Amino acid sequence: MPTRIRPTSSPSPTASFTLLPALIVHISSSPATPATTAPPETATPRQLAIFGAGGLGREVLVLLRQLNAVAPTWELTGFYDDQAPATDLIHGLRYLGTTTDLNATPTPLAVAVAVGSSAGRAAVVGRLTSPRLHFPSLIHPNVSAESYQHLEVGAGCIITQGCILTTDIRLGRHVLLNLGCTIGHDALLDDFCSLMPHANVGGAAHLEAGVYLGTNATVLQQVRIGASTVLGAGAVAIGNLPANCTAVGVPARVVER
């Protein structure tokens, strides 16, 4: 039986991806921490904090507990957020402070950035500057990520339950794949792309940095979506879209620049 690969992160600041396994490929001009395999089941759980105390943060907490149920990898320390939540206790974990507090951590700490907005997530990562912080990639235990699929996953990616990735796919840093997304062969998703539940990306499509796909949005094969563009819920992109716009409908048409 092939070994399942669960990417996390390592301290090197020079590479953007982990290939599962084999060659490393750079597809982003910005430096990134590469993902590496998770520790074996006998390893001591490592400390991990969640940044983002909202709904996505609670969903990421569920993902982490699902991962720990398969192999006890993470010791969950608590939540951080620059906006304090209504309660200091969230599903058994404490609210511990802001990005300033997180940067002041005295020991190495893994961080899952649970912010759904592409721009918001990039801004948070930009503020988390301590060299003691690192960003593991988290992949739901039922998502297939085998070596023969030739997947490349950047540091800080979050891939949730029900997602399907086929083969020869590259994900940049801090890509979010929410529930039930599908990614076709040879697709390229640059840093900080965000796909909401059941979004679909066709073969050889390219989502530039910071693209946001709403729930049930679809990008057809070989279509390129420009950086920071929003494709609204249920929209279907049948042709290329420019950067920094919002497109909706079937077929998708630009409604805002």
PDB file of C-alpha atoms in Angstrom:
ATOM      1  CA  MET A   1       0.000   0.000   0.000  1.00  0.00           C
ATOM      2  CA  PRO A   2       1.464   3.412  -0.899  1.00  0.00           C
ATOM      3  CA  THR A   3       2.426   5.762   1.885  1.00  0.00           C
ATOM      4  CA  ARG A   4       0.063   8.687   2.388  1.00  0.00           C
ATOM      5  CA  ILE A   5       1.872  12.011   2.387  1.00  0.00           C
ATOM      6  CA  ARG A   6       0.688  14.739   4.720  1.00  0.00           C
ATOM      7  CA  PRO A   7       2.559  18.002   3.986  1.00  0.00           C
ATOM      8  CA  THR A   8       3.517  20.337   6.828  1.00  0.00           C
ATOM      9  CA  SER A   9       6.315  22.904   6.900  1.00  0.00           C
ATOM     10  CA  SER A  10      10.028  23.287   7.512  1.00  0.00           C
ATOM     11  CA  PRO A  11      12.056  26.386   8.380  1.00  0.00           C
ATOM     12  CA  SER A  12      13.734  26.992   4.992  1.00  0.00           C
ATOM     13  CA  PRO A  13      12.615  30.338   3.534  1.00  0.00           C
ATOM     14  CA  THR A  14      13.752  29.644  -0.016  1.00  0.00           C
ATOM     15  CA  ALA A  15      11.382  27.123  -1.595  1.00  0.00           C
ATOM     16  CA  SER A  16       7.717  27.509  -2.432  1.00  0.00           C
ATOM     17  CA  PHE A  17       6.483  23.943  -2.683  1.00  0.00           C
ATOM     18  CA  THR A  18       6.777  20.373  -1.666  1.00  0.00           C
ATOM     19  CA  LEU A  19       6.337  17.886  -4.461  1.00  0.00           C
ATOM     20  CA  LEU A  20       4.699  14.746  -3.173  1.00  0.00           C
ATOM     21  CA  PRO A  21       7.461  13.526  -3.573  1.00  0.00           C
ATOM     22  CA  ALA A  22      10.308  14.301  -6.098  1.00  0.00           C
ATOM     23  CA  LEU A  23      11.392  17.583  -7.661  1.00  0.00           C
ATOM     24  CA  ILE A  24      10.771  21.011  -6.210  1.00  0.00           C
ATOM     25  CA  VAL A  25       9.281  23.613  -8.536  1.00  0.00           C
ATOM     26  CA  HIS A  26       9.025  27.361  -7.900  1.00  0.00           C
ATOM     27  CA  ILE A  27       5.886  28.955  -9.293  1.00  0.00           C
ATOM     28  CA  SER A  28       5.716  32.022  -7.074  1.00  0.00           C
ATOM     29  CA  SER A  29       8.038  34.992  -7.078  1.00  0.00           C
ATOM     30  CA  SER A  30       7.564  35.410  -3.329  1.00  0.00           C
ATOM     31  CA  PRO A  31       9.591  33.268  -0.897  1.00  0.00           C
ATOM     32  CA  ALA A  32       7.733  30.528   0.920  1.00  0.00           C
ATOM     33  CA  THR A  33       8.321  27.825   3.454  1.00  0.00           C
ATOM     34  CA  PRO A  34       8.234  24.377   1.852  1.00  0.00           C
ATOM     35  CA  ALA A  35       5.923  21.678   3.113  1.00  0.00           C
ATOM     36  CA  THR A  36       7.377  18.418   4.412  1.00  0.00           C
ATOM     37  CA  THR A  37       5.900  15.159   5.580  1.00  0.00           C
ATOM     38  CA  ALA A  38       4.136  15.059   8.941  1.00  0.00           C
ATOM     39  CA  PRO A  39       5.823  13.361  11.900  1.00  0.00           C
ATOM     40  CA  PRO A  40       5.200   9.639  12.389  1.00  0.00           C
ATOM     41  CA  GLU A  41       2.461   8.535  14.741  1.00  0.00           C
ATOM     42  CA  THR A  42       5.020   7.947  17.512  1.00  0.00           C
ATOM     43  CA  ALA A  43       6.288  11.551  17.380  1.00  0.00           C
ATOM     44  CA  THR A  44       5.495  13.952  20.202  1.00  0.00           C
ATOM     45  CA  PRO A  45       2.619  16.210  19.132  1.00  0.00           C
ATOM     46  CA  ARG A  46       3.783  19.683  18.145  1.00  0.00           C
ATOM     47  CA  GLN A  47       2.110  22.850  19.353  1.00  0.00           C
ATOM     48  CA  LEU A  48      -0.225  24.586  16.917  1.00  0.00           C
ATOM     49  CA  ALA A  49      -2.330  27.727  17.219  1.00  0.00           C
ATOM     50  CA  ILE A  50      -5.207  28.842  15.014  1.00  0.00           C
ATOM     51  CA  PHE A  51      -5.305  32.441  13.819  1.00  0.00           C
ATOM     52  CA  GLY A  52      -8.900  33.390  13.139  1.00  0.00           C
ATOM     53  CA  ALA A  53     -11.524  32.937  15.843  1.00  0.00           C
ATOM     54  CA  GLY A  54     -14.543  33.024  13.540  1.00  0.00           C
ATOM     55  CA  GLY A  55     -16.467  30.353  11.672  1.00  0.00           C
ATOM     56  CA  LEU A  56     -13.574  29.193   9.497  1.00  0.00           C
ATOM     57  CA  GLY A  57     -11.396  28.987  12.599  1.00  0.00           C
ATOM     58  CA  ARG A  58     -13.884  26.600  14.199  1.00  0.00           C
ATOM     59  CA  GLU A  59     -13.982  24.547  10.996  1.00  0.00           C
ATOM     60  CA  VAL A  60     -10.181  24.347  10.975  1.00  0.00           C
ATOM     61  CA  LEU A  61     -10.348  23.196  14.603  1.00  0.00           C
ATOM     62  CA  VAL A  62     -12.606  20.344  13.457  1.00  0.00           C
ATOM     63  CA  LEU A  63     -10.093  19.499  10.705  1.00  0.00           C
ATOM     64  CA  LEU A  64      -7.228  19.415  13.207  1.00  0.00           C
ATOM     65  CA  ARG A  65      -9.157  17.157  15.564  1.00  0.00           C
ATOM     66  CA  GLN A  66      -9.965  14.860  12.645  1.00  0.00           C
ATOM     67  CA  LEU A  67      -6.252  14.712  11.802  1.00  0.00           C
ATOM     68  CA  ASN A  68      -5.367  13.987  15.429  1.00  0.00           C
ATOM     69  CA  ALA A  69      -7.941  11.177  15.523  1.00  0.00           C
ATOM     70  CA  VAL A  70      -5.938   9.424  12.788  1.00  0.00           C
ATOM     71  CA  ALA A  71      -2.463  10.304  14.119  1.00  0.00           C
ATOM     72  CA  PRO A  72      -1.907  12.502  17.208  1.00  0.00           C
ATOM     73  CA  THR A  73       0.200  15.154  15.496  1.00  0.00           C
ATOM     74  CA  TRP A  74      -0.862  18.492  16.967  1.00  0.00           C
ATOM     75  CA  GLU A  75      -1.139  19.876  20.492  1.00  0.00           C
ATOM     76  CA  LEU A  76      -3.681  22.660  20.049  1.00  0.00           C
ATOM     77  CA  THR A  77      -2.814  25.738  22.099  1.00  0.00           C
ATOM     78  CA  GLY A  78      -5.669  28.126  21.330  1.00  0.00           C
ATOM     79  CA  PHE A  79      -7.001  30.875  19.070  1.00  0.00           C
ATOM     80  CA  TYR A  80      -5.532  34.230  18.088  1.00  0.00           C
ATOM     81  CA  ASP A  81      -7.355  37.040  16.316  1.00  0.00           C
ATOM     82  CA  ASP A  82      -6.857  40.790  16.021  1.00  0.00           C
ATOM     83  CA  GLN A  83     -10.545  41.181  16.843  1.00  0.00           C
ATOM     84  CA  ALA A  84     -11.408  39.560  20.166  1.00  0.00           C
ATOM     85  CA  PRO A  85     -14.262  37.018  19.946  1.00  0.00           C
ATOM     86  CA  ALA A  86     -17.430  37.297  22.020  1.00  0.00           C
ATOM     87  CA  THR A  87     -16.194  34.598  24.380  1.00  0.00           C
ATOM     88  CA  ASP A  88     -12.694  33.670  25.518  1.00  0.00           C
ATOM     89  CA  LEU A  89     -13.455  29.936  25.243  1.00  0.00           C
ATOM     90  CA  ILE A  90     -14.173  28.464  21.804  1.00  0.00           C
ATOM     91  CA  HIS A  91     -14.992  24.749  21.686  1.00  0.00           C
ATOM     92  CA  GLY A  92     -12.561  24.052  24.501  1.00  0.00           C
ATOM     93  CA  LEU A  93      -9.723  26.325  23.321  1.00  0.00           C
ATOM     94  CA  ARG A  94      -8.851  29.721  24.783  1.00  0.00           C
ATOM     95  CA  TYR A  95      -8.548  33.007  22.947  1.00  0.00           C
ATOM     96  CA  LEU A  96      -4.902  33.955  23.521  1.00  0.00           C
ATOM     97  CA  GLY A  97      -4.441  37.337  21.856  1.00  0.00           C
ATOM     98  CA  THR A  98      -3.529  39.181  18.665  1.00  0.00           C
ATOM     99  CA  THR A  99      -0.811  38.994  16.007  1.00  0.00           C
ATOM    100  CA  THR A 100       1.430  40.953  18.380  1.00  0.00           C
ATOM    101  CA  ASP A 101       1.034  38.258  21.033  1.00  0.00           C
ATOM    102  CA  LEU A 102       1.586  35.530  18.462  1.00  0.00           C
ATOM    103  CA  ASN A 103       4.803  37.133  17.239  1.00  0.00           C
ATOM    104  CA  ALA A 104       6.019  37.241  20.853  1.00  0.00           C
ATOM    105  CA  THR A 105       5.837  33.469  21.309  1.00  0.00           C
ATOM    106  CA  PRO A 106       9.134  32.336  22.886  1.00  0.00           C
ATOM    107  CA  THR A 107       9.209  28.842  21.375  1.00  0.00           C
ATOM    108  CA  PRO A 108       8.576  27.341  17.912  1.00  0.00           C
ATOM    109  CA  LEU A 109       4.889  27.276  17.075  1.00  0.00           C
ATOM    110  CA  ALA A 110       2.870  26.094  14.087  1.00  0.00           C
ATOM    111  CA  VAL A 111       0.076  28.400  12.947  1.00  0.00           C
ATOM    112  CA  ALA A 112      -3.008  27.651  10.854  1.00  0.00           C
ATOM    113  CA  VAL A 113      -4.287  30.910   9.345  1.00  0.00           C
ATOM    114  CA  ALA A 114      -8.065  30.454   9.190  1.00  0.00           C
ATOM    115  CA  VAL A 115      -9.117  33.597   7.319  1.00  0.00           C
ATOM    116  CA  GLY A 116     -11.440  33.043   4.364  1.00  0.00           C
ATOM    117  CA  SER A 117     -10.678  36.237   2.450  1.00  0.00           C
ATOM    118  CA  SER A 118      -7.657  35.962   0.164  1.00  0.00           C
ATOM    119  CA  ALA A 119      -6.547  39.533   0.877  1.00  0.00           C
ATOM    120  CA  GLY A 120      -7.239  39.176   4.587  1.00  0.00           C
ATOM    121  CA  ARG A 121      -5.242  35.964   4.843  1.00  0.00           C
ATOM    122  CA  ALA A 122      -2.309  37.492   2.981  1.00  0.00           C
ATOM    123  CA  ALA A 123      -2.391  40.513   5.295  1.00  0.00           C
ATOM    124  CA  VAL A 124      -2.318  38.318   8.397  1.00  0.00           C
ATOM    125  CA  VAL A 125       0.582  36.238   7.096  1.00  0.00           C
ATOM    126  CA  GLY A 126       2.423  39.459   6.315  1.00  0.00           C
ATOM    127  CA  ARG A 127       2.056  40.547   9.941  1.00  0.00           C
ATOM    128  CA  LEU A 128       3.245  37.228  11.379  1.00  0.00           C
ATOM    129  CA  THR A 129       6.951  37.952  11.158  1.00  0.00           C
ATOM    130  CA  SER A 130       8.483  35.953  14.015  1.00  0.00           C
ATOM    131  CA  PRO A 131      11.017  33.344  12.803  1.00  0.00           C
ATOM    132  CA  ARG A 132       9.622  31.003  15.465  1.00  0.00           C
ATOM    133  CA  LEU A 133       6.325  30.731  13.590  1.00  0.00           C
ATOM    134  CA  HIS A 134       5.811  28.289  10.744  1.00  0.00           C
ATOM    135  CA  PHE A 135       2.850  27.321   8.620  1.00  0.00           C
ATOM    136  CA  PRO A 136       2.084  23.626   8.093  1.00  0.00           C
ATOM    137  CA  SER A 137      -0.172  22.481   5.298  1.00  0.00           C
ATOM    138  CA  LEU A 138      -3.234  20.675   6.617  1.00  0.00           C
ATOM    139  CA  ILE A 139      -4.961  18.058   4.455  1.00  0.00           C
ATOM    140  CA  HIS A 140      -8.066  16.207   5.618  1.00  0.00           C
ATOM    141  CA  PRO A 141      -7.251  12.526   6.232  1.00  0.00           C
ATOM    142  CA  ASN A 142      -9.801  11.365   3.666  1.00  0.00           C
ATOM    143  CA  VAL A 143      -8.403  13.530   0.851  1.00  0.00           C
ATOM    144  CA  SER A 144      -6.195  11.490  -1.473  1.00  0.00           C
ATOM    145  CA  ALA A 145      -2.682  12.964  -1.698  1.00  0.00           C
ATOM    146  CA  GLU A 146      -0.528  10.048  -2.785  1.00  0.00           C
ATOM    147  CA  SER A 147       2.929  10.251  -4.333  1.00  0.00           C
ATOM    148  CA  TYR A 148       1.670   8.918  -7.668  1.00  0.00           C
ATOM    149  CA  GLN A 149      -0.661  11.925  -8.006  1.00  0.00           C
ATOM    150  CA  HIS A 150       2.335  14.286  -8.349  1.00  0.00           C
ATOM    151  CA  LEU A 151       0.848  17.075  -6.279  1.00  0.00           C
ATOM    152  CA  GLU A 152       2.811  20.121  -5.126  1.00  0.00           C
ATOM    153  CA  VAL A 153       1.504  21.825  -2.010  1.00  0.00           C
ATOM    154  CA  GLY A 154       2.842  25.108  -0.647  1.00  0.00           C
ATOM    155  CA  ALA A 155       3.260  25.952   3.023  1.00  0.00           C
ATOM    156  CA  GLY A 156       0.139  26.930   4.931  1.00  0.00           C
ATOM    157  CA  CYS A 157      -2.423  25.328   2.608  1.00  0.00           C
ATOM    158  CA  ILE A 158      -5.698  24.137   4.133  1.00  0.00           C
ATOM    159  CA  ILE A 159      -7.516  21.364   2.252  1.00  0.00           C
ATOM    160  CA  THR A 160     -10.767  20.285   3.858  1.00  0.00           C
ATOM    161  CA  GLN A 161     -13.058  17.280   3.725  1.00  0.00           C
ATOM    162  CA  GLY A 162     -14.413  16.078   0.394  1.00  0.00           C
ATOM    163  CA  CYS A 163     -11.882  17.803  -1.855  1.00  0.00           C
ATOM    164  CA  ILE A 164     -10.625  15.936  -4.920  1.00  0.00           C
ATOM    165  CA  LEU A 165      -7.273  16.682  -6.556  1.00  0.00           C
ATOM    166  CA  THR A 166      -6.394  14.539  -9.553  1.00  0.00           C
ATOM    167  CA  THR A 167      -2.815  14.752 -10.856  1.00  0.00           C
ATOM    168  CA  ASP A 168       0.043  17.155 -11.654  1.00  0.00           C
ATOM    169  CA  ILE A 169      -1.502  19.986  -9.635  1.00  0.00           C
ATOM    170  CA  ARG A 170       0.414  22.854  -8.041  1.00  0.00           C
ATOM    171  CA  LEU A 171      -0.862  24.867  -5.087  1.00  0.00           C
ATOM    172  CA  GLY A 172       0.974  27.972  -3.894  1.00  0.00           C
ATOM    173  CA  ARG A 173       1.339  29.118  -0.300  1.00  0.00           C
ATOM    174  CA  HIS A 174      -1.712  29.500   1.936  1.00  0.00           C
ATOM    175  CA  VAL A 175      -4.247  28.207  -0.574  1.00  0.00           C
ATOM    176  CA  LEU A 176      -7.643  27.411   0.963  1.00  0.00           C
ATOM    177  CA  LEU A 177      -9.787  24.615  -0.484  1.00  0.00           C
ATOM    178  CA  ASN A 178     -13.054  24.554   1.423  1.00  0.00           C
ATOM    179  CA  LEU A 179     -15.437  21.591   1.515  1.00  0.00           C
ATOM    180  CA  GLY A 180     -15.896  19.503  -1.614  1.00  0.00           C
ATOM    181  CA  CYS A 181     -13.749  21.412  -4.114  1.00  0.00           C
ATOM    182  CA  THR A 182     -12.431  19.660  -7.232  1.00  0.00           C
ATOM    183  CA  ILE A 183      -9.130  20.485  -8.950  1.00  0.00           C
ATOM    184  CA  GLY A 184      -8.367  19.004 -12.369  1.00  0.00           C
ATOM    185  CA  HIS A 185      -5.113  17.829 -13.933  1.00  0.00           C
ATOM    186  CA  ASP A 186      -2.295  20.334 -14.483  1.00  0.00           C
ATOM    187  CA  ALA A 187      -4.132  23.122 -12.672  1.00  0.00           C
ATOM    188  CA  LEU A 188      -2.075  25.876 -11.062  1.00  0.00           C
ATOM    189  CA  LEU A 189      -3.345  27.859  -8.074  1.00  0.00           C
ATOM    190  CA  ASP A 190      -0.997  30.633  -6.975  1.00  0.00           C
ATOM    191  CA  ASP A 191      -0.477  31.971  -3.438  1.00  0.00           C
ATOM    192  CA  PHE A 192      -3.501  32.887  -1.290  1.00  0.00           C
ATOM    193  CA  CYS A 193      -6.191  31.570  -3.630  1.00  0.00           C
ATOM    194  CA  SER A 194      -9.456  30.838  -1.809  1.00  0.00           C
ATOM    195  CA  LEU A 195     -12.043  28.331  -3.016  1.00  0.00           C
ATOM    196  CA  MET A 196     -15.350  28.191  -1.190  1.00  0.00           C
ATOM    197  CA  PRO A 197     -17.373  24.961  -0.872  1.00  0.00           C
ATOM    198  CA  HIS A 198     -17.859  22.927  -4.049  1.00  0.00           C
ATOM    199  CA  ALA A 199     -15.902  25.258  -6.317  1.00  0.00           C
ATOM    200  CA  ASN A 200     -14.448  23.517  -9.376  1.00  0.00           C
ATOM    201  CA  VAL A 201     -11.250  24.179 -11.316  1.00  0.00           C
ATOM    202  CA  GLY A 202     -10.810  22.463 -14.686  1.00  0.00           C
ATOM    203  CA  GLY A 203      -7.710  20.873 -16.139  1.00  0.00           C
ATOM    204  CA  ALA A 204      -4.775  23.202 -16.916  1.00  0.00           C
ATOM    205  CA  ALA A 205      -6.627  26.215 -15.521  1.00  0.00           C
ATOM    206  CA  HIS A 206      -4.538  28.898 -13.806  1.00  0.00           C
ATOM    207  CA  LEU A 207      -5.719  30.961 -10.850  1.00  0.00           C
ATOM    208  CA  GLU A 208      -3.309  33.811 -10.213  1.00  0.00           C
ATOM    209  CA  ALA A 209      -2.462  35.004  -6.688  1.00  0.00           C
ATOM    210  CA  GLY A 210      -5.368  35.928  -4.439  1.00  0.00           C
ATOM    211  CA  VAL A 211      -8.209  34.685  -6.651  1.00  0.00           C
ATOM    212  CA  TYR A 212     -11.449  33.998  -4.762  1.00  0.00           C
ATOM    213  CA  LEU A 213     -14.024  31.505  -6.065  1.00  0.00           C
ATOM    214  CA  GLY A 214     -17.455  31.652  -4.441  1.00  0.00           C
ATOM    215  CA  THR A 215     -19.521  28.611  -3.520  1.00  0.00           C
ATOM    216  CA  ASN A 216     -20.200  26.371  -6.551  1.00  0.00           C
ATOM    217  CA  ALA A 217     -18.196  28.601  -8.897  1.00  0.00           C
ATOM    218  CA  THR A 218     -16.527  26.848 -11.837  1.00  0.00           C
ATOM    219  CA  VAL A 219     -13.452  27.663 -13.908  1.00  0.00           C
ATOM    220  CA  LEU A 220     -13.359  25.656 -17.134  1.00  0.00           C
ATOM    221  CA  GLN A 221     -10.283  23.932 -18.495  1.00  0.00           C
ATOM    222  CA  GLN A 222      -7.348  26.091 -19.649  1.00  0.00           C
ATOM    223  CA  VAL A 223      -9.000  29.290 -18.398  1.00  0.00           C
ATOM    224  CA  ARG A 224      -6.819  31.860 -16.613  1.00  0.00           C
ATOM    225  CA  ILE A 225      -8.195  34.072 -13.843  1.00  0.00           C
ATOM    226  CA  GLY A 226      -6.236  37.249 -13.090  1.00  0.00           C
ATOM    227  CA  ALA A 227      -4.799  38.072  -9.676  1.00  0.00           C
ATOM    228  CA  SER A 228      -7.212  39.127  -6.906  1.00  0.00           C
ATOM    229  CA  THR A 229     -10.287  38.555  -9.063  1.00  0.00           C
ATOM    230  CA  VAL A 230     -13.516  37.360  -7.438  1.00  0.00           C
ATOM    231  CA  LEU A 231     -15.700  34.827  -9.273  1.00  0.00           C
ATOM    232  CA  GLY A 232     -19.111  34.940  -7.637  1.00  0.00           C
ATOM    233  CA  ALA A 233     -21.095  32.020  -6.254  1.00  0.00           C
ATOM    234  CA  GLY A 234     -22.421  29.747  -8.985  1.00  0.00           C
ATOM    235  CA  ALA A 235     -20.617  31.612 -11.768  1.00  0.00           C
ATOM    236  CA  VAL A 236     -18.935  29.766 -14.635  1.00  0.00           C
ATOM    237  CA  ALA A 237     -15.776  31.214 -16.196  1.00  0.00           C
ATOM    238  CA  ILE A 238     -15.633  29.938 -19.779  1.00  0.00           C
ATOM    239  CA  GLY A 239     -12.895  32.380 -20.828  1.00  0.00           C
ATOM    240  CA  ASN A 240     -10.022  34.288 -19.274  1.00  0.00           C
ATOM    241  CA  LEU A 241     -10.810  37.025 -16.746  1.00  0.00           C
ATOM    242  CA  PRO A 242      -8.616  40.069 -16.004  1.00  0.00           C
ATOM    243  CA  ALA A 243      -7.041  40.859 -12.645  1.00  0.00           C
ATOM    244  CA  ASN A 244      -8.745  42.846  -9.874  1.00  0.00           C
ATOM    245  CA  CYS A 245     -12.335  42.452 -10.968  1.00  0.00           C
ATOM    246  CA  THR A 246     -15.557  40.751  -9.905  1.00  0.00           C
ATOM    247  CA  ALA A 247     -17.355  38.459 -12.344  1.00  0.00           C
ATOM    248  CA  VAL A 248     -20.732  36.770 -11.921  1.00  0.00           C
ATOM    249  CA  GLY A 249     -23.224  34.727 -13.906  1.00  0.00           C
ATOM    250  CA  VAL A 250     -23.256  31.948 -16.489  1.00  0.00           C
ATOM    251  CA  PRO A 251     -21.178  32.596 -18.451  1.00  0.00           C
ATOM    252  CA  ALA A 252     -19.289  34.846 -16.061  1.00  0.00           C
ATOM    253  CA  ARG A 253     -19.187  38.532 -16.980  1.00  0.00           C
ATOM    254  CA  VAL A 254     -17.214  41.308 -15.315  1.00  0.00           C
ATOM    255  CA  VAL A 255     -19.479  43.547 -13.228  1.00  0.00           C
ATOM    256  CA  GLU A 256     -16.917  45.501 -11.217  1.00  0.00           C
ATOM    257  CA  ARG A 257     -13.271  46.543 -11.608  1.00  0.00           C
TER     258      ARG A 257
END
